[in-house]
Coordinates of C-alpha atoms in Angstrom, one line a residue:
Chain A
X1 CA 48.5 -51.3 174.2
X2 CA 47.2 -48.1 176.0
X3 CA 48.2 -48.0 178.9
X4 CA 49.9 -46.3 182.5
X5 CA 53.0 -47.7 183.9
X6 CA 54.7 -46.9 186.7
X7 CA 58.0 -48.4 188.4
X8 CA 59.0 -49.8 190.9
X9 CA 55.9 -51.4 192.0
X10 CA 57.2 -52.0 195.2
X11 CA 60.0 -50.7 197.4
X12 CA 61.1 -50.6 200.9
X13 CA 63.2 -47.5 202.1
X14 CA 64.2 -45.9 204.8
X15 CA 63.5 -42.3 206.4
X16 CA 65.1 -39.8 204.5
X17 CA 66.8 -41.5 201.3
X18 CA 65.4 -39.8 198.3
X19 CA 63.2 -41.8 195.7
X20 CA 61.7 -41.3 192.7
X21 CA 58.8 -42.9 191.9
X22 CA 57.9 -43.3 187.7
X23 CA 55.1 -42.9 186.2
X24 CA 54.7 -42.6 181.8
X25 CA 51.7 -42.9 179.5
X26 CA 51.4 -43.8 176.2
X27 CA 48.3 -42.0 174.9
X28 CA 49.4 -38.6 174.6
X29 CA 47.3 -37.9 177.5
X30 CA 47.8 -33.8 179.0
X31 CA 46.7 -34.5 181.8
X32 CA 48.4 -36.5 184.8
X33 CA 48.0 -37.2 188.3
X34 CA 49.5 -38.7 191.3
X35 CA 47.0 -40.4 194.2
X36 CA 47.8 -41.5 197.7
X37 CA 45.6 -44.7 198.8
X38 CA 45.0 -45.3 202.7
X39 CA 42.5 -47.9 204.1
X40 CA 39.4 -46.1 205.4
X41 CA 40.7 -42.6 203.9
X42 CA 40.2 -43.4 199.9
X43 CA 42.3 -42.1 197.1
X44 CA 43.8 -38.1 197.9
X45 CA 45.1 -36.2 195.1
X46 CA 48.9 -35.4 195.5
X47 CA 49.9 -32.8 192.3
X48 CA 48.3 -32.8 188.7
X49 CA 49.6 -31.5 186.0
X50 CA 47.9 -30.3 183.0
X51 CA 50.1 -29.9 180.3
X52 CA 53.9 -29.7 180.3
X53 CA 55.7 -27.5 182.6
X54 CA 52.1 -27.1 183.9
X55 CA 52.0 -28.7 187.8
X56 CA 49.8 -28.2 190.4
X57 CA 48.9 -29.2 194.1
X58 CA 46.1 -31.8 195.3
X59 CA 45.0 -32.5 198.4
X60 CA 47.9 -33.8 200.2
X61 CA 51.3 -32.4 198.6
X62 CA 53.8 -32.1 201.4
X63 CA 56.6 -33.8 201.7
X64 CA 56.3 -34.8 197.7
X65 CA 57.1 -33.1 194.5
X66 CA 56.5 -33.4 190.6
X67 CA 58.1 -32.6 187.3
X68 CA 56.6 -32.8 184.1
X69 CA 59.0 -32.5 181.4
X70 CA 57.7 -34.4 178.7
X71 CA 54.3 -34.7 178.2
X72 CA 54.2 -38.6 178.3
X73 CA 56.3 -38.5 181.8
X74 CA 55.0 -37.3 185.3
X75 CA 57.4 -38.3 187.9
X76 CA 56.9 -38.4 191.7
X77 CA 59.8 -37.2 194.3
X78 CA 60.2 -38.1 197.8
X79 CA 63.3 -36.1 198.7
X80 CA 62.9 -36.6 202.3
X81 CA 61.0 -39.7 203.1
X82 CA 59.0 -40.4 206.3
X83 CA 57.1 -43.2 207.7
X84 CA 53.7 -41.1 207.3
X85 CA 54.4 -41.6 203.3
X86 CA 54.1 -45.2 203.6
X87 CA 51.1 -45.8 201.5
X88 CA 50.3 -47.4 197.7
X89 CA 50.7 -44.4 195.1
X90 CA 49.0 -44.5 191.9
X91 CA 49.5 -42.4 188.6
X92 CA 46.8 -41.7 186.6
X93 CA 46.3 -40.2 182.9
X94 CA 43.4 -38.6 181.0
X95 CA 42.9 -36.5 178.0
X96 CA 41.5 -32.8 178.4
X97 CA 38.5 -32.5 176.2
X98 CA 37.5 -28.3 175.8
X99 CA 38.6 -26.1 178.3
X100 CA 36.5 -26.8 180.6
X101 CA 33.9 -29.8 182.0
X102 CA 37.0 -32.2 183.1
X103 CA 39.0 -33.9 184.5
X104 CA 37.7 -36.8 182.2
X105 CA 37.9 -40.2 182.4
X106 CA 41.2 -41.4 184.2
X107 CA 43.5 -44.3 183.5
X108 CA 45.1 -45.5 186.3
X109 CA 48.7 -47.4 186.5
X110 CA 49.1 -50.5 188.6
X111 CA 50.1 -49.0 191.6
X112 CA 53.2 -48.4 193.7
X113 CA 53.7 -49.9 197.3
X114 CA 55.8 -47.8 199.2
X115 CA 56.9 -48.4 202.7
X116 CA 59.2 -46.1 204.8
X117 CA 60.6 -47.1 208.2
Chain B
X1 CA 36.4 -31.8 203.7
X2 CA 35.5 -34.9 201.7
X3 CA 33.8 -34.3 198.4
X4 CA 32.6 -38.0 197.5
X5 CA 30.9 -40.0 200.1
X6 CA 30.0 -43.6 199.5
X7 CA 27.2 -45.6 201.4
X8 CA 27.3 -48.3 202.5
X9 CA 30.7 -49.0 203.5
X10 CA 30.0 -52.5 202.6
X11 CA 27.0 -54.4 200.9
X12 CA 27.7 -58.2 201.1
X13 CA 24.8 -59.6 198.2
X14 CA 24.3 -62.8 196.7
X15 CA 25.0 -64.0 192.9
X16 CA 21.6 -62.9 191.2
X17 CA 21.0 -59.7 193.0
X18 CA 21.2 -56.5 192.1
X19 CA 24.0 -54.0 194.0
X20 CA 23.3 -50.0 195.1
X21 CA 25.4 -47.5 195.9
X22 CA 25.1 -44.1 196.6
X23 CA 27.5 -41.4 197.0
X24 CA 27.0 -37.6 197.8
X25 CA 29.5 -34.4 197.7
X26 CA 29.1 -31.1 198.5
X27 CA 30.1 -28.8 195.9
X28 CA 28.8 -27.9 192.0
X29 CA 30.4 -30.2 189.8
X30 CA 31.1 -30.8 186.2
X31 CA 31.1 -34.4 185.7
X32 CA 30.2 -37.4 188.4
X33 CA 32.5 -41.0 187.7
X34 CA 32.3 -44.2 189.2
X35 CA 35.5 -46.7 189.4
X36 CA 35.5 -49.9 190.4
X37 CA 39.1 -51.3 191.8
X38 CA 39.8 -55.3 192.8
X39 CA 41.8 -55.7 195.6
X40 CA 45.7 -53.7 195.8
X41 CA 45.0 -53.2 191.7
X42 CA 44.9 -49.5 189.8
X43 CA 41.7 -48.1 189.7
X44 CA 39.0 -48.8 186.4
X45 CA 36.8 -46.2 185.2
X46 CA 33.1 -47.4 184.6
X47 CA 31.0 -44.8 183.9
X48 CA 30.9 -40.9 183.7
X49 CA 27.6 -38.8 183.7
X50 CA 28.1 -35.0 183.1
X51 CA 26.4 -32.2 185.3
X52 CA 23.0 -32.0 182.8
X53 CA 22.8 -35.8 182.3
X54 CA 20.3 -37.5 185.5
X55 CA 20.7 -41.2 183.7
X56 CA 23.1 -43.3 182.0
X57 CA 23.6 -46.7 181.3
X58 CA 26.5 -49.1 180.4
X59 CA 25.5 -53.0 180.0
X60 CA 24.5 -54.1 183.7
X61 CA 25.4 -50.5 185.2
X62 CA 22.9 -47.6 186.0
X63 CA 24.0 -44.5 186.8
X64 CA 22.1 -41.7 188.5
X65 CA 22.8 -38.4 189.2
X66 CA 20.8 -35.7 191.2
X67 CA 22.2 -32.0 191.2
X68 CA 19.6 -30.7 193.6
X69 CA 20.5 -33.2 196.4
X70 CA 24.0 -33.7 195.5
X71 CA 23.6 -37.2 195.2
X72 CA 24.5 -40.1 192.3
X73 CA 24.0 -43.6 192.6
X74 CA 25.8 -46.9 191.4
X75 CA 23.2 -50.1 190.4
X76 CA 24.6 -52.9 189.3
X77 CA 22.2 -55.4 188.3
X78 CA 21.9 -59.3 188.3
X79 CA 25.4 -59.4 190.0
X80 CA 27.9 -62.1 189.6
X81 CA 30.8 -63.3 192.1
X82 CA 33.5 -61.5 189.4
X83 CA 31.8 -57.9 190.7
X84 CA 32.8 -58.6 194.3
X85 CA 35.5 -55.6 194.1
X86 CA 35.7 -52.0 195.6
X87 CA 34.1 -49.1 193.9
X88 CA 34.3 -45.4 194.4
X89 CA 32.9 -42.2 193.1
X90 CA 34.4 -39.2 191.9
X91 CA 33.6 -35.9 191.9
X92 CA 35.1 -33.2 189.0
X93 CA 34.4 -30.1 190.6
X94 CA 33.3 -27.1 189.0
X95 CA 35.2 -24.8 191.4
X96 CA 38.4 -26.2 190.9
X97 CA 38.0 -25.2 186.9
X98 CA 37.8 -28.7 185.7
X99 CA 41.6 -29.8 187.3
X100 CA 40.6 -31.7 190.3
X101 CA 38.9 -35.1 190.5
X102 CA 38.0 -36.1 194.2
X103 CA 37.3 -39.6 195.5
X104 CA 35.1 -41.0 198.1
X105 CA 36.4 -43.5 200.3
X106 CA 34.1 -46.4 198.6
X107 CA 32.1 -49.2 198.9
X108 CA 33.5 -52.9 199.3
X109 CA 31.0 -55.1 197.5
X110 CA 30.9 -58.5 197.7
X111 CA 28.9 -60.7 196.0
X112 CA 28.7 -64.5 197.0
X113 CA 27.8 -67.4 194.7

């Protein structure tokens, strides 16, 4: 089945213990993303990456960081937690179609809940 | 500044009718999609319309787009209760050289039986 996972799908922490969030397609997808979701503020795009060892920042990337070092992986660092990170995180996938006309259709993972205090 | 803008907020219809949403953005952009998410779940794609396409269709969904008022709209006709969900647009924008994909901040739909 084609699809993006991503673990864990919820965790509690506290400020300043590092976490890694995991994300991993399935469809040989190039390109990945990472999303922050707050109420009344929508989805904000954290890093992309195109293609591997090919990152890039969103919207919002401080305070998080990426690697992408296989192309079906695109995990999400929080090396120094904080309360403001509290928010559900999801990781998305989508192929790259020409070079240019994109980002295409994205498939999303089921979400992470983080919450920092 | 926010690229995808959903009106309304919220549309609260009943079974039978038909749903619109609009959204607006500010900058060129290459393609126009529309996801619809039920509650705390991962985001579903619906529909994609590129820059040169004004109409597109997928079963009970009609998409619009408008490139000279920056504007697309969402219809959804003869609704049903399992549509009650939230749905957003996004916005591939041209100047970002097809990387970025902005969302709006989306429209809750409900839809009563």
């Amino acid at each position: 089945e084609a699809q993006v996972t991503q673990n864990p799908r919820y965790l509690i922490t506290v400020t300043g213990k590092k976490l890694t969030v995991t994300c991993s397609q399935n469809m040989n997808h190039e390109y990945m993303s990472w999303y922050r979701q707050d109420p009344g503020l929508g989805l904000r795009q954290i890093y992309y990456s195109m293609n591997v060892e090919v990152t890039d920042k969103g919207d919002v990337p401080e305070g998080y960081k990426v690697s992408r070092k296989e192309k079906r992986n695109f995990p999400l660092i929080l090396e120094s937690p904080s309360p403001n990170q509290t928010s559900l995180y999801f990781c998305a996938s989508s192929p790259i179609i020409g070079l240019a006309g994109g980002p295409y259709e994205q498939y999303f993972g089921p979400g992470t809940r983080l919450t920092v205090t | 500044s926010q690229q995808g803008e959903e009106d309304p907020q919220a549309l609260s219809i009943q079974e039978g009718e038909n749903a619109t949403m609009n959204c607006s953005y500010k900058t060129s952009i290459n393609n126009l999609q529309w996801y619809r998410q039920n509650s705390g779940r991962g985001l579903v794609h619906l529909i994609l319309i590129r820059s040169n396409e004004r109409e597109k269709h997928s079963g009970r969904l009609r998409v619009t787009l408008d490139t000279s008022k920056k504007s697309s709209s969402l219809l959804i006709t003869a609704s049903r209760a399992a549509d009650t969900a939230s749905y957003f647009c996004a916005t591939a924008s041209r100047e970002t050289s097809g990387s970025r994909l902005t969302f709006g901040e989306g429209t809750q739909l409900t839809v009563n039986p």
